[in-house]
mmCIF file of C-alpha atoms and ligand atoms in Angstrom:
data_model
loop_
_atom_site.group_PDB
_atom_site.id
_atom_site.type_symbol
_atom_site.label_atom_id
_atom_site.label_comp_id
_atom_site.label_asym_id
_atom_site.label_seq_id
_atom_site.Cartn_x
_atom_site.Cartn_y
_atom_site.Cartn_z
ATOM 1 C CA UNK A 1 167.111 66.135 139.143
ATOM 2 C CA UNK A 2 166.508 69.868 139.300
ATOM 3 C CA UNK A 3 163.935 70.923 141.861
ATOM 4 C CA UNK A 4 162.347 74.331 141.359
ATOM 5 C CA UNK A 5 160.319 76.057 144.032
ATOM 6 C CA UNK A 6 158.908 79.575 144.074
ATOM 7 C CA UNK A 7 158.565 81.257 147.445
ATOM 8 C CA UNK A 8 156.633 84.465 147.833
ATOM 9 C CA UNK A 9 158.194 87.273 149.836
ATOM 10 C CA UNK A 10 155.918 90.068 150.960
ATOM 11 C CA UNK A 11 157.716 93.401 150.875
ATOM 12 C CA UNK A 12 157.422 95.482 153.989
ATOM 13 C CA UNK A 13 157.406 98.980 152.538
ATOM 14 C CA UNK A 14 155.035 101.906 152.779
ATOM 15 C CA UNK A 15 156.699 104.101 150.206
ATOM 16 C CA UNK A 16 156.372 102.183 146.960
ATOM 17 C CA UNK A 17 156.867 105.276 144.778
ATOM 18 C CA UNK A 18 160.120 104.185 143.164
ATOM 19 C CA UNK A 19 158.819 100.630 142.585
ATOM 20 C CA UNK A 20 155.669 102.055 140.953
ATOM 21 C CA UNK A 21 157.778 104.201 138.634
ATOM 22 C CA UNK A 22 160.133 101.333 137.789
ATOM 23 C CA UNK A 23 157.414 98.800 137.051
ATOM 24 C CA UNK A 24 155.583 101.428 134.967
ATOM 25 C CA UNK A 25 158.694 102.204 132.911
ATOM 26 C CA UNK A 26 159.366 98.483 132.470
ATOM 27 C CA UNK A 27 155.789 97.956 131.242
ATOM 28 C CA UNK A 28 155.928 100.971 128.914
ATOM 29 C CA UNK A 29 159.120 99.461 127.505
ATOM 30 C CA UNK A 30 157.376 96.119 126.962
ATOM 31 C CA UNK A 31 154.473 97.795 125.181
ATOM 32 C CA UNK A 32 156.881 99.698 122.925
ATOM 33 C CA UNK A 33 158.670 96.437 121.996
ATOM 34 C CA UNK A 34 155.281 94.773 121.578
ATOM 35 C CA UNK A 35 154.309 97.376 118.952
ATOM 36 C CA UNK A 36 157.562 96.697 117.084
ATOM 37 C CA UNK A 37 157.089 92.898 117.085
ATOM 38 C CA UNK A 38 153.417 93.161 116.137
ATOM 39 C CA UNK A 39 154.344 95.300 113.107
ATOM 40 C CA UNK A 40 156.850 92.634 111.995
ATOM 41 C CA UNK A 41 154.045 90.088 111.786
ATOM 42 C CA UNK A 42 156.068 87.380 113.560
ATOM 43 C CA UNK A 43 158.462 87.119 116.516
ATOM 44 C CA UNK A 44 162.068 88.031 115.833
ATOM 45 C CA UNK A 45 165.082 86.418 117.507
ATOM 46 C CA UNK A 46 165.750 88.257 120.763
ATOM 47 C CA UNK A 47 169.369 89.106 119.824
ATOM 48 C CA UNK A 48 168.379 90.800 116.568
ATOM 49 C CA UNK A 49 165.389 92.451 118.206
ATOM 50 C CA UNK A 50 167.522 93.724 121.040
ATOM 51 C CA UNK A 51 169.887 95.517 118.656
ATOM 52 C CA UNK A 52 166.916 97.318 117.201
ATOM 53 C CA UNK A 53 165.114 98.404 120.371
ATOM 54 C CA UNK A 54 167.860 98.608 122.986
ATOM 55 C CA UNK A 55 168.874 102.280 122.441
ATOM 56 C CA UNK A 56 165.253 103.466 122.701
ATOM 57 C CA UNK A 57 164.599 101.381 125.841
ATOM 58 C CA UNK A 58 167.652 102.887 127.495
ATOM 59 C CA UNK A 59 167.117 106.515 126.446
ATOM 60 C CA UNK A 60 163.388 107.047 126.011
ATOM 61 C CA UNK A 61 162.295 104.727 128.841
ATOM 62 C CA UNK A 62 165.326 105.242 131.114
ATOM 63 C CA UNK A 63 165.612 101.481 131.716
ATOM 64 C CA UNK A 64 168.774 100.043 133.204
ATOM 65 C CA UNK A 65 170.776 97.801 130.884
ATOM 66 C CA UNK A 66 169.654 94.469 132.392
ATOM 67 C CA UNK A 67 166.012 95.606 132.507
ATOM 68 C CA UNK A 68 166.125 96.385 128.797
ATOM 69 C CA UNK A 69 167.369 92.852 128.107
ATOM 70 C CA UNK A 70 164.638 91.339 130.296
ATOM 71 C CA UNK A 71 161.973 93.389 128.486
ATOM 72 C CA UNK A 72 163.075 92.051 125.106
ATOM 73 C CA UNK A 73 163.261 88.460 126.329
ATOM 74 C CA UNK A 74 159.864 88.593 128.007
ATOM 75 C CA UNK A 75 158.085 90.148 125.012
ATOM 76 C CA UNK A 76 159.733 87.705 122.596
ATOM 77 C CA UNK A 77 158.617 84.805 124.782
ATOM 78 C CA UNK A 78 155.039 86.029 124.897
ATOM 79 C CA UNK A 79 154.880 86.443 121.107
ATOM 80 C CA UNK A 80 156.404 82.971 120.570
ATOM 81 C CA UNK A 81 153.546 81.542 122.620
ATOM 82 C CA UNK A 82 151.063 83.563 120.581
ATOM 83 C CA UNK A 83 152.611 82.289 117.353
ATOM 84 C CA UNK A 84 152.128 78.681 118.485
ATOM 85 C CA UNK A 85 148.487 79.441 119.301
ATOM 86 C CA UNK A 86 148.057 80.967 115.827
ATOM 87 C CA UNK A 87 149.572 77.859 114.205
ATOM 88 C CA UNK A 88 147.029 75.568 115.825
ATOM 89 C CA UNK A 89 144.300 78.103 115.061
ATOM 90 C CA UNK A 90 143.539 78.812 118.699
ATOM 91 C CA UNK A 91 144.206 82.525 118.309
ATOM 92 C CA UNK A 92 144.810 85.294 115.771
ATOM 93 C CA UNK A 93 147.893 87.443 115.362
ATOM 94 C CA UNK A 94 147.308 90.468 117.562
ATOM 95 C CA UNK A 95 149.071 93.213 119.421
ATOM 96 C CA UNK A 96 149.669 92.239 123.027
ATOM 97 C CA UNK A 97 149.247 94.884 125.677
ATOM 98 C CA UNK A 98 151.018 94.523 129.006
ATOM 99 C CA UNK A 99 149.768 95.954 132.290
ATOM 100 C CA UNK A 100 152.096 97.226 135.035
ATOM 101 C CA UNK A 101 151.742 94.246 137.355
ATOM 102 C CA UNK A 102 155.059 92.412 137.198
ATOM 103 C CA UNK A 103 158.707 92.726 136.313
ATOM 104 C CA UNK A 104 161.254 89.983 135.682
ATOM 105 C CA UNK A 105 164.449 90.152 137.737
ATOM 106 C CA UNK A 106 167.685 88.169 137.385
ATOM 107 C CA UNK A 107 169.660 87.257 140.473
ATOM 108 C CA UNK A 108 172.673 89.511 141.193
ATOM 109 C CA UNK A 109 172.033 91.738 138.155
ATOM 110 C CA UNK A 110 168.566 92.901 139.265
ATOM 111 C CA UNK A 111 168.246 91.690 142.816
ATOM 112 C CA UNK A 112 170.211 90.406 145.806
ATOM 113 C CA UNK A 113 169.094 88.942 149.111
ATOM 114 C CA UNK A 114 170.730 89.614 152.450
ATOM 115 C CA UNK A 115 169.087 88.549 155.711
ATOM 116 C CA UNK A 116 165.573 89.975 155.713
ATOM 117 C CA UNK A 117 166.463 92.533 153.076
ATOM 118 C CA UNK A 118 166.148 92.425 149.337
ATOM 119 C CA UNK A 119 167.945 94.792 146.995
ATOM 120 C CA UNK A 120 166.071 95.529 143.773
ATOM 121 C CA UNK A 121 167.392 97.540 140.835
ATOM 122 C CA UNK A 122 165.099 100.488 140.137
ATOM 123 C CA UNK A 123 165.269 103.481 137.832
ATOM 124 C CA UNK A 124 167.304 105.161 140.576
ATOM 125 C CA UNK A 125 169.717 102.270 141.029
ATOM 126 C CA UNK A 126 169.707 99.495 143.658
ATOM 127 C CA UNK A 127 167.215 100.096 146.487
ATOM 128 C CA UNK A 128 166.952 98.026 149.662
ATOM 129 C CA UNK A 129 163.574 96.778 150.935
ATOM 130 C CA UNK A 130 162.666 94.706 153.964
ATOM 131 C CA UNK A 131 160.531 91.593 153.505
ATOM 132 C CA UNK A 132 158.686 89.352 155.966
ATOM 133 C CA UNK A 133 160.995 86.408 156.545
ATOM 134 C CA UNK A 134 159.066 83.385 157.850
ATOM 135 C CA UNK A 135 160.573 80.166 159.313
ATOM 136 C CA UNK A 136 159.460 78.016 156.362
ATOM 137 C CA UNK A 137 161.636 80.123 154.048
ATOM 138 C CA UNK A 138 164.846 79.461 155.965
ATOM 139 C CA UNK A 139 165.801 76.282 154.165
ATOM 140 C CA UNK A 140 165.620 78.063 150.800
ATOM 141 C CA UNK A 141 167.752 80.952 152.021
ATOM 142 C CA UNK A 142 170.619 79.012 153.633
ATOM 143 C CA UNK A 143 172.766 79.180 150.464
ATOM 144 C CA UNK A 144 171.951 75.583 149.481
ATOM 145 C CA UNK A 145 169.526 76.838 146.798
ATOM 146 C CA UNK A 146 170.343 78.966 143.759
ATOM 147 C CA UNK A 147 168.068 81.770 142.671
ATOM 148 C CA UNK A 148 166.701 81.848 139.138
ATOM 149 C CA UNK A 149 164.745 84.433 137.168
ATOM 150 C CA UNK A 150 162.245 85.829 139.664
ATOM 151 C CA UNK A 151 159.417 88.330 139.509
ATOM 152 C CA UNK A 152 158.500 91.503 141.306
ATOM 153 C CA UNK A 153 154.695 91.451 141.425
ATOM 154 C CA UNK A 154 152.376 94.337 142.180
ATOM 155 C CA UNK A 155 148.968 93.412 143.532
ATOM 156 C CA UNK A 156 145.839 95.394 142.761
ATOM 157 C CA UNK A 157 145.826 96.926 146.228
ATOM 158 C CA UNK A 158 149.259 98.381 145.514
ATOM 159 C CA UNK A 159 151.266 96.019 147.723
ATOM 160 C CA UNK A 160 154.399 94.352 146.390
ATOM 161 C CA UNK A 161 155.464 90.731 146.474
ATOM 162 C CA UNK A 162 158.656 89.160 145.267
ATOM 163 C CA UNK A 163 158.223 85.724 143.688
ATOM 164 C CA UNK A 164 161.626 84.246 144.385
ATOM 165 C CA UNK A 165 162.494 81.290 142.174
ATOM 166 C CA UNK A 166 164.717 78.786 144.030
ATOM 167 C CA UNK A 167 166.517 75.938 142.272
ATOM 168 C CA UNK A 168 168.411 72.969 143.601
ATOM 169 C CA UNK A 169 170.054 69.944 142.061
ATOM 170 C CA UNK A 170 168.982 67.008 144.210
ATOM 171 C CA UNK A 171 169.729 63.279 144.161
ATOM 172 C CA UNK A 172 166.515 62.297 145.809
ATOM 173 C CA UNK A 173 163.398 64.346 145.492
ATOM 174 C CA UNK A 174 163.218 67.267 147.903
ATOM 175 C CA UNK A 175 160.197 67.033 150.154
ATOM 176 C CA UNK A 176 158.077 70.144 149.834
ATOM 177 C CA UNK A 177 154.498 71.085 150.481
ATOM 178 C CA UNK A 178 153.837 70.143 146.888
ATOM 179 C CA UNK A 179 155.170 66.574 147.268
ATOM 180 C CA UNK A 180 153.009 63.684 146.225
ATOM 181 C CA UNK A 181 152.213 61.232 149.010
ATOM 182 C CA UNK A 182 150.843 57.699 148.882
ATOM 183 C CA UNK A 183 149.174 55.803 151.699
ATOM 184 C CA UNK A 184 149.397 51.990 151.680
ATOM 185 C CA UNK A 185 146.910 50.031 153.771
ATOM 186 C CA UNK A 186 147.745 46.361 154.218
ATOM 187 C CA UNK A 187 145.702 43.318 155.064
ATOM 188 C CA UNK A 188 142.048 44.215 154.872
ATOM 189 C CA UNK A 189 140.006 42.554 152.138
ATOM 190 C CA UNK A 190 142.959 43.112 149.846
ATOM 191 C CA UNK A 191 146.588 42.334 150.535
ATOM 192 C CA UNK A 192 147.257 46.059 150.034
ATOM 193 C CA UNK A 193 145.457 49.201 148.876
ATOM 194 C CA UNK A 194 147.322 52.323 147.732
ATOM 195 C CA UNK A 195 145.986 55.856 147.374
ATOM 196 C CA UNK A 196 147.955 58.965 146.341
ATOM 197 C CA UNK A 197 147.560 62.653 147.187
ATOM 198 C CA UNK A 198 145.974 63.254 143.790
ATOM 199 C CA UNK A 199 143.487 60.426 144.475
ATOM 200 C CA UNK A 200 144.959 57.755 142.220
ATOM 201 C CA UNK A 201 144.357 54.361 143.764
ATOM 202 C CA UNK A 202 145.119 50.713 143.200
ATOM 203 C CA UNK A 203 144.140 47.438 144.853
ATOM 204 C CA UNK A 204 146.734 44.702 145.203
ATOM 205 C CA UNK A 205 145.078 41.345 145.705
ATOM 206 C CA UNK A 206 148.269 39.280 145.665
ATOM 207 C CA UNK A 207 146.649 36.671 143.452
ATOM 208 C CA UNK A 208 145.949 33.543 145.454
ATOM 209 C CA UNK A 209 147.205 35.041 148.732
ATOM 210 C CA UNK A 210 143.887 35.120 150.467
ATOM 211 C CA UNK A 211 142.941 31.673 149.315
ATOM 212 C CA UNK A 212 146.275 30.334 150.409
ATOM 213 C CA UNK A 213 145.865 31.781 153.877
ATOM 214 C CA UNK A 214 142.438 30.160 154.232
ATOM 215 C CA UNK A 215 143.650 26.745 153.122
ATOM 216 C CA UNK A 216 146.529 26.778 155.595
ATOM 217 C CA UNK A 217 144.358 28.153 158.320
ATOM 218 C CA UNK A 218 141.838 25.309 157.909
ATOM 219 C CA UNK A 219 144.522 22.671 157.712
ATOM 220 C CA UNK A 220 146.086 24.032 160.865
ATOM 221 C CA UNK A 221 142.829 23.914 162.757
ATOM 222 C CA UNK A 222 142.338 20.257 161.815
ATOM 223 C CA UNK A 223 145.863 19.330 162.880
ATOM 224 C CA UNK A 224 145.595 21.289 166.102
ATOM 225 C CA UNK A 225 142.393 19.535 167.031
ATOM 226 C CA UNK A 226 144.216 16.188 166.662
ATOM 227 C CA UNK A 227 146.917 17.275 169.101
ATOM 228 C CA UNK A 228 149.152 14.261 168.406
ATOM 229 C CA UNK A 229 152.927 14.366 168.144
ATOM 230 C CA UNK A 230 152.971 13.827 164.373
ATOM 231 C CA UNK A 231 150.344 16.534 163.995
ATOM 232 C CA UNK A 232 152.559 18.984 165.876
ATOM 233 C CA UNK A 233 155.497 18.108 163.585
ATOM 234 C CA UNK A 234 153.241 18.667 160.585
ATOM 235 C CA UNK A 235 152.225 22.062 161.967
ATOM 236 C CA UNK A 236 155.835 23.171 162.277
ATOM 237 C CA UNK A 237 156.551 22.120 158.708
ATOM 238 C CA UNK A 238 153.453 23.931 157.555
ATOM 239 C CA UNK A 239 154.428 27.246 159.092
ATOM 240 C CA UNK A 240 157.795 27.184 157.289
ATOM 241 C CA UNK A 241 156.203 26.412 153.957
ATOM 242 C CA UNK A 242 153.480 28.990 154.427
ATOM 243 C CA UNK A 243 156.041 31.557 155.385
ATOM 244 C CA UNK A 244 158.089 30.973 152.240
ATOM 245 C CA UNK A 245 155.032 31.243 150.026
ATOM 246 C CA UNK A 246 153.962 34.468 151.696
ATOM 247 C CA UNK A 247 157.483 35.872 151.344
ATOM 248 C CA UNK A 248 157.469 35.201 147.585
ATOM 249 C CA UNK A 249 154.110 36.910 147.375
ATOM 250 C CA UNK A 250 155.330 39.892 149.382
ATOM 251 C CA UNK A 251 158.298 40.316 147.039
ATOM 252 C CA UNK A 252 155.969 40.407 144.033
ATOM 253 C CA UNK A 253 153.363 42.696 145.562
ATOM 254 C CA UNK A 254 155.865 45.153 147.087
ATOM 255 C CA UNK A 255 157.465 45.487 143.653
ATOM 256 C CA UNK A 256 154.057 46.287 142.145
ATOM 257 C CA UNK A 257 153.313 48.825 144.881
ATOM 258 C CA UNK A 258 156.610 50.679 144.401
ATOM 259 C CA UNK A 259 156.177 50.526 140.612
ATOM 260 C CA UNK A 260 152.751 52.190 141.045
ATOM 261 C CA UNK A 261 154.369 54.862 143.240
ATOM 262 C CA UNK A 262 157.052 55.580 140.638
ATOM 263 C CA UNK A 263 154.456 55.841 137.859
ATOM 264 C CA UNK A 264 152.569 58.439 139.875
ATOM 265 C CA UNK A 265 155.628 60.499 140.875
ATOM 266 C CA UNK A 266 155.174 59.712 144.552
ATOM 267 C CA UNK A 267 157.815 61.227 146.860
ATOM 268 C CA UNK A 268 156.746 59.758 150.198
ATOM 269 C CA UNK A 269 154.997 56.476 151.042
ATOM 270 C CA UNK A 270 153.013 56.301 154.276
ATOM 271 C CA UNK A 271 152.593 52.967 156.087
ATOM 272 C CA UNK A 272 150.935 52.013 159.362
ATOM 273 C CA UNK A 273 153.116 51.320 162.372
ATOM 274 C CA UNK A 274 152.416 47.596 162.968
ATOM 275 C CA UNK A 275 155.044 46.490 165.447
ATOM 276 C CA UNK A 276 152.373 45.268 167.835
ATOM 277 C CA UNK A 277 154.449 46.411 170.787
ATOM 278 C CA UNK A 278 152.755 49.737 171.050
ATOM 279 C CA UNK A 279 150.701 50.621 174.094
ATOM 280 C CA UNK A 280 148.821 47.368 174.624
ATOM 281 C CA UNK A 281 146.046 49.005 176.588
ATOM 282 C CA UNK A 282 144.617 50.594 173.452
ATOM 283 C CA UNK A 283 141.411 48.771 172.754
ATOM 284 C CA UNK A 284 141.159 49.649 169.084
ATOM 285 C CA UNK A 285 144.165 47.537 168.165
ATOM 286 C CA UNK A 286 143.510 46.010 164.809
ATOM 287 C CA UNK A 287 142.396 42.433 165.187
ATOM 288 C CA UNK A 288 143.166 41.647 161.595
ATOM 289 C CA UNK A 289 146.893 41.748 162.258
ATOM 290 C CA UNK A 290 147.008 39.179 165.011
ATOM 291 C CA UNK A 291 147.473 36.067 162.916
ATOM 292 C CA UNK A 292 149.359 37.200 159.841
ATOM 293 C CA UNK A 293 151.025 40.265 161.287
ATOM 294 C CA UNK A 294 154.490 38.970 160.411
ATOM 295 C CA UNK A 295 153.454 38.753 156.746
ATOM 296 C CA UNK A 296 152.158 42.312 156.647
ATOM 297 C CA UNK A 297 155.162 43.574 158.501
ATOM 298 C CA UNK A 298 157.349 41.825 155.954
ATOM 299 C CA UNK A 299 155.367 43.329 153.091
ATOM 300 C CA UNK A 300 155.881 46.822 154.525
ATOM 301 C CA UNK A 301 159.590 46.203 155.005
ATOM 302 C CA UNK A 302 159.961 45.103 151.363
ATOM 303 C CA UNK A 303 158.043 48.184 150.230
ATOM 304 C CA UNK A 304 160.361 50.369 152.285
ATOM 305 C CA UNK A 305 163.543 48.773 150.848
ATOM 306 C CA UNK A 306 162.332 48.845 147.258
ATOM 307 C CA UNK A 307 161.063 52.417 147.581
ATOM 308 C CA UNK A 308 164.418 53.569 148.938
ATOM 309 C CA UNK A 309 166.133 52.230 145.805
ATOM 310 C CA UNK A 310 163.896 54.501 143.745
ATOM 311 C CA UNK A 311 164.535 57.588 145.877
ATOM 312 C CA UNK A 312 161.202 57.390 147.697
ATOM 313 C CA UNK A 313 161.021 58.015 151.446
ATOM 314 C CA UNK A 314 158.812 55.986 153.800
ATOM 315 C CA UNK A 315 157.105 57.226 156.956
ATOM 316 C CA UNK A 316 155.203 55.215 159.544
ATOM 317 C CA UNK A 317 152.052 56.580 161.076
ATOM 318 C CA UNK A 318 149.815 55.758 164.039
ATOM 319 C CA UNK A 319 147.212 53.240 162.801
ATOM 320 C CA UNK A 320 144.503 54.218 165.297
ATOM 321 C CA UNK A 321 141.076 54.489 163.687
ATOM 322 C CA UNK A 322 142.388 54.686 160.124
ATOM 323 C CA UNK A 323 139.452 52.597 158.930
ATOM 324 C CA UNK A 324 136.795 54.527 160.857
ATOM 325 C CA UNK A 325 137.895 58.125 160.291
ATOM 326 C CA UNK A 326 136.177 60.273 157.684
ATOM 327 C CA UNK A 327 138.897 61.524 155.281
ATOM 328 C CA UNK A 328 136.956 64.745 154.754
ATOM 329 C CA UNK A 329 135.760 65.914 158.199
ATOM 330 C CA UNK A 330 137.892 63.576 160.395
ATOM 331 C CA UNK A 331 134.807 62.359 162.299
ATOM 332 C CA UNK A 332 135.522 58.950 163.884
ATOM 333 C CA UNK A 333 132.778 56.380 164.286
ATOM 334 C CA UNK A 334 132.154 52.673 163.800
ATOM 335 C CA UNK A 335 128.846 53.697 162.247
ATOM 336 C CA UNK A 336 130.721 55.227 159.326
ATOM 337 C CA UNK A 337 131.273 51.745 157.950
ATOM 338 C CA UNK A 338 128.619 49.548 156.406
ATOM 339 C CA UNK A 339 130.255 46.457 154.910
ATOM 340 C CA UNK A 340 131.596 47.483 151.477
ATOM 341 C CA UNK A 341 130.706 51.143 151.751
ATOM 342 C CA UNK A 342 131.842 54.001 153.935
ATOM 343 C CA UNK A 343 129.378 56.806 154.556
ATOM 344 C CA UNK A 344 130.304 59.458 157.110
ATOM 345 C CA UNK A 345 127.415 59.882 159.555
ATOM 346 C CA UNK A 346 128.533 63.454 160.128
ATOM 347 C CA UNK A 347 129.208 64.980 156.711
ATOM 348 C CA UNK A 348 127.884 62.332 154.341
ATOM 349 C CA UNK A 349 131.203 61.698 152.606
ATOM 350 C CA UNK A 350 130.992 58.339 150.823
ATOM 351 C CA UNK A 351 133.671 56.059 149.423
ATOM 352 C CA UNK A 352 134.472 52.384 148.881
ATOM 353 C CA UNK A 353 135.260 51.105 152.398
ATOM 354 C CA UNK A 354 138.524 49.449 151.344
ATOM 355 C CA UNK A 355 139.904 52.799 150.206
ATOM 356 C CA UNK A 356 139.337 54.648 153.484
ATOM 357 C CA UNK A 357 142.387 53.235 155.248
ATOM 358 C CA UNK A 358 144.799 54.117 152.440
ATOM 359 C CA UNK A 359 143.281 57.590 152.110
ATOM 360 C CA UNK A 360 143.680 58.286 155.844
ATOM 361 C CA UNK A 361 147.225 56.889 155.913
ATOM 362 C CA UNK A 362 148.145 59.182 153.007
ATOM 363 C CA UNK A 363 146.766 62.186 154.868
ATOM 364 C CA UNK A 364 148.487 61.284 158.164
ATOM 365 C CA UNK A 365 151.803 60.717 156.374
ATOM 366 C CA UNK A 366 151.522 64.250 155.031
ATOM 367 C CA UNK A 367 150.891 65.586 158.552
ATOM 368 C CA UNK A 368 153.789 63.601 160.056
ATOM 369 C CA UNK A 369 156.093 64.793 157.316
ATOM 370 C CA UNK A 370 154.981 68.375 157.751
ATOM 371 C CA UNK A 371 155.524 68.268 161.516
ATOM 372 C CA UNK A 372 159.042 66.885 161.034
ATOM 373 C CA UNK A 373 159.822 69.731 158.687
ATOM 374 C CA UNK A 374 158.536 72.288 161.143
ATOM 375 C CA UNK A 375 160.889 70.793 163.741
ATOM 376 C CA UNK A 376 163.714 71.102 161.248
ATOM 377 C CA UNK A 377 164.199 67.360 160.549
ATOM 378 C CA UNK A 378 164.766 66.520 156.909
ATOM 379 C CA UNK A 379 164.652 62.751 157.399
ATOM 380 C CA UNK A 380 162.068 60.751 159.351
ATOM 381 C CA UNK A 381 163.376 58.480 162.127
ATOM 382 C CA UNK A 382 164.435 55.121 160.748
ATOM 383 C CA UNK A 383 162.363 52.157 161.885
ATOM 384 C CA UNK A 384 164.323 49.219 163.201
ATOM 385 C CA UNK A 385 164.087 46.586 160.516
ATOM 386 C CA UNK A 386 163.952 43.523 162.684
ATOM 387 C CA UNK A 387 161.574 40.680 161.992
ATOM 388 C CA UNK A 388 161.978 39.438 165.562
ATOM 389 C CA UNK A 389 159.720 42.075 166.953
ATOM 390 C CA UNK A 390 156.570 40.655 165.413
ATOM 391 C CA UNK A 391 154.949 37.364 166.241
ATOM 392 C CA UNK A 392 155.632 34.404 163.971
ATOM 393 C CA UNK A 393 152.710 32.524 162.457
ATOM 394 C CA UNK A 394 150.763 31.293 165.454
ATOM 395 C CA UNK A 395 150.398 27.585 166.053
HETATM 396 ZN ZN1 ZN B 401 132.759 63.298 157.400
#
């Protein structure tokens, strides 16, 4: 899969005279070609068009050879788009006028990058400019990415930016600021709730899961109250059977969750850290995990395995207050929740209460991921996939 990312380099130059002249000549060239194409009444193939206009672009507009080619290609492209608009009656055939605000540049022929310097071909040949090189750019400039057709852009205030187009062939999706995240909250009123960065959500009820848990829970209470030897044997048998049923359910639901992630182009799934061996002094530990924690842990593990097969990364986040935090202003309070609804007492943000957890997990996963990237880690630490660390169904 080809990943394309544009990073914006701010040029550090006071004397922009030669860039102004170059971008002006380039634009004048485009407007000349535009007049030619407009007169034809329809776009012409760029090879044929180039033969016709190339000598003028070179002599009258003093453009370098590669610039002349870029001018033709860019104008042809713009008129092709116009032609499509005309076909669907969204526009009329008209002469397009270009303003001196940008210039297309091909890597090596029009520009090169070396350290914090960029060489750009101008009317007076290749000129070197310094640009502000920030840490986040490093990974794109370490030779692992190829550079595609980029743009020199002039802002209204006269400053110049270089929109560098970076391309990379990747097996799994590269994690960037633009990645799509999905938070998965397990074990509230629903077996699982998923919410993505672009606010797509889904509830996974696991069919009869909840019912099943209640039936077994009641049966267990009755047997426990008897306390006889045969009752204890029955309890043991019950936990095995319950466990198998829950495992089947977890296989089904985890498949649905990952399927939902794939449909929504999710790159990273966020889950809560549920090992139960975290700092035990924290008082906000989620009570809902105590009894069926092994089942939820198992569900998460299946999600992680199945996601990995589809090229999706999983990160685990701190579960503290995920159900009481306002996704908008981050205010934490028990008073934010009123049964089925969540209304932030601070900013008034309102949402279905069952969605809050997933929304907060999604947002924390993004933060965790971002922090790892800042530290230079490309992969999150792998969680130990051992079922022994969580309590078995309590008897
Ligand atoms: Zn709020």
